[in-house]
């Protein structure tokens, strides 16, 4: 298992969620 790979995946998921939230708010 690659911990760094999981971390970057997790961070991109967070960024995507923030983007979705911004779209929903506007």
PDB file of N, CA and C in Angstrom:
ATOM      1  N   UNK A   1       0.840  -1.208   0.000  1.00  0.00           N
ATOM      2  CA  UNK A   1       0.000   0.000   0.000  1.00  0.00           C
ATOM      3  C   UNK A   1       0.872   1.255   0.000  1.00  0.00           C
ATOM      4  N   UNK A   2       0.490   2.205  -0.810  1.00  0.00           N
ATOM      5  CA  UNK A   2       1.250   3.452  -0.892  1.00  0.00           C
ATOM      6  C   UNK A   2       0.542   4.544  -0.095  1.00  0.00           C
ATOM      7  N   UNK A   3       1.146   4.923   1.024  1.00  0.00           N
ATOM      8  CA  UNK A   3       0.523   5.914   1.905  1.00  0.00           C
ATOM      9  C   UNK A   3       0.439   7.280   1.230  1.00  0.00           C
ATOM     10  N   UNK A   4       1.488   7.667   0.506  1.00  0.00           N
ATOM     11  CA  UNK A   4       1.479   8.973  -0.170  1.00  0.00           C
ATOM     12  C   UNK A   4       0.407   9.011  -1.250  1.00  0.00           C
ATOM     13  N   UNK A   5       0.214   7.907  -1.927  1.00  0.00           N
ATOM     14  CA  UNK A   5      -0.810   7.835  -2.960  1.00  0.00           C
ATOM     15  C   UNK A   5      -2.188   8.003  -2.348  1.00  0.00           C
ATOM     16  N   UNK A   6      -2.420   7.365  -1.203  1.00  0.00           N
ATOM     17  CA  UNK A   6      -3.704   7.485  -0.517  1.00  0.00           C
ATOM     18  C   UNK A   6      -3.928   8.911  -0.041  1.00  0.00           C
ATOM     19  N   UNK A   7      -2.860   9.561   0.435  1.00  0.00           N
ATOM     20  CA  UNK A   7      -2.966  10.921   0.954  1.00  0.00           C
ATOM     21  C   UNK A   7      -3.339  11.894  -0.155  1.00  0.00           C
ATOM     22  N   UNK A   8      -2.668  11.777  -1.303  1.00  0.00           N
ATOM     23  CA  UNK A   8      -2.962  12.684  -2.418  1.00  0.00           C
ATOM     24  C   UNK A   8      -4.375  12.436  -2.942  1.00  0.00           C
ATOM     25  N   UNK A   9      -4.812  11.185  -2.935  1.00  0.00           N
ATOM     26  CA  UNK A   9      -6.167  10.853  -3.355  1.00  0.00           C
ATOM     27  C   UNK A   9      -7.166  11.488  -2.402  1.00  0.00           C
ATOM     28  N   UNK A  10      -6.869  11.405  -1.111  1.00  0.00           N
ATOM     29  CA  UNK A  10      -7.729  11.978  -0.078  1.00  0.00           C
ATOM     30  C   UNK A  10      -7.811  13.493  -0.237  1.00  0.00           C
ATOM     31  N   UNK A  11      -6.664  14.117  -0.512  1.00  0.00           N
ATOM     32  CA  UNK A  11      -6.638  15.572  -0.651  1.00  0.00           C
ATOM     33  C   UNK A  11      -7.395  16.026  -1.895  1.00  0.00           C
ATOM     34  N   UNK A  12      -7.287  15.292  -2.985  1.00  0.00           N
ATOM     35  CA  UNK A  12      -8.013  15.650  -4.203  1.00  0.00           C
ATOM     36  C   UNK A  12      -9.517  15.459  -3.992  1.00  0.00           C
ATOM     37  N   UNK A  13      -9.874  14.472  -3.174  1.00  0.00           N
ATOM     38  CA  UNK A  13     -11.281  14.240  -2.854  1.00  0.00           C
ATOM     39  C   UNK A  13     -11.828  15.421  -2.060  1.00  0.00           C
ATOM     40  N   UNK A  14     -11.042  15.926  -1.104  1.00  0.00           N
ATOM     41  CA  UNK A  14     -11.443  17.084  -0.310  1.00  0.00           C
ATOM     42  C   UNK A  14     -11.613  18.304  -1.217  1.00  0.00           C
ATOM     43  N   UNK A  15     -10.668  18.494  -2.136  1.00  0.00           N
ATOM     44  CA  UNK A  15     -10.731  19.637  -3.052  1.00  0.00           C
ATOM     45  C   UNK A  15     -11.982  19.543  -3.924  1.00  0.00           C
ATOM     46  N   UNK A  16     -12.317  18.349  -4.355  1.00  0.00           N
ATOM     47  CA  UNK A  16     -13.502  18.152  -5.183  1.00  0.00           C
ATOM     48  C   UNK A  16     -14.769  18.444  -4.398  1.00  0.00           C
ATOM     49  N   UNK A  17     -14.792  18.024  -3.137  1.00  0.00           N
ATOM     50  CA  UNK A  17     -15.945  18.274  -2.280  1.00  0.00           C
ATOM     51  C   UNK A  17     -16.141  19.764  -2.056  1.00  0.00           C
ATOM     52  N   UNK A  18     -15.034  20.486  -1.841  1.00  0.00           N
ATOM     53  CA  UNK A  18     -15.112  21.943  -1.659  1.00  0.00           C
ATOM     54  C   UNK A  18     -15.672  22.606  -2.917  1.00  0.00           C
ATOM     55  N   UNK A  19     -15.240  22.113  -4.077  1.00  0.00           N
ATOM     56  CA  UNK A  19     -15.725  22.648  -5.344  1.00  0.00           C
ATOM     57  C   UNK A  19     -17.233  22.424  -5.472  1.00  0.00           C
ATOM     58  N   UNK A  20     -17.679  21.236  -5.121  1.00  0.00           N
ATOM     59  CA  UNK A  20     -19.103  20.910  -5.176  1.00  0.00           C
ATOM     60  C   UNK A  20     -19.896  21.809  -4.240  1.00  0.00           C
ATOM     61  N   UNK A  21     -19.386  22.027  -3.035  1.00  0.00           N
ATOM     62  CA  UNK A  21     -20.059  22.872  -2.056  1.00  0.00           C
ATOM     63  C   UNK A  21     -20.207  24.291  -2.586  1.00  0.00           C
ATOM     64  N   UNK A  22     -19.152  24.802  -3.241  1.00  0.00           N
ATOM     65  CA  UNK A  22     -19.201  26.148  -3.811  1.00  0.00           C
ATOM     66  C   UNK A  22     -20.274  26.226  -4.903  1.00  0.00           C
ATOM     67  N   UNK A  23     -20.373  25.178  -5.703  1.00  0.00           N
ATOM     68  CA  UNK A  23     -21.370  25.152  -6.768  1.00  0.00           C
ATOM     69  C   UNK A  23     -22.782  25.131  -6.198  1.00  0.00           C
ATOM     70  N   UNK A  24     -22.980  24.366  -5.130  1.00  0.00           N
ATOM     71  CA  UNK A  24     -24.299  24.251  -4.502  1.00  0.00           C
ATOM     72  C   UNK A  24     -24.709  25.574  -3.862  1.00  0.00           C
ATOM     73  N   UNK A  25     -23.739  26.253  -3.245  1.00  0.00           N
ATOM     74  CA  UNK A  25     -24.036  27.513  -2.554  1.00  0.00           C
ATOM     75  C   UNK A  25     -24.464  28.617  -3.513  1.00  0.00           C
ATOM     76  N   UNK A  26     -23.838  28.662  -4.686  1.00  0.00           N
ATOM     77  CA  UNK A  26     -24.104  29.781  -5.595  1.00  0.00           C
ATOM     78  C   UNK A  26     -25.400  29.592  -6.392  1.00  0.00           C
TER      79      UNK A  26
END
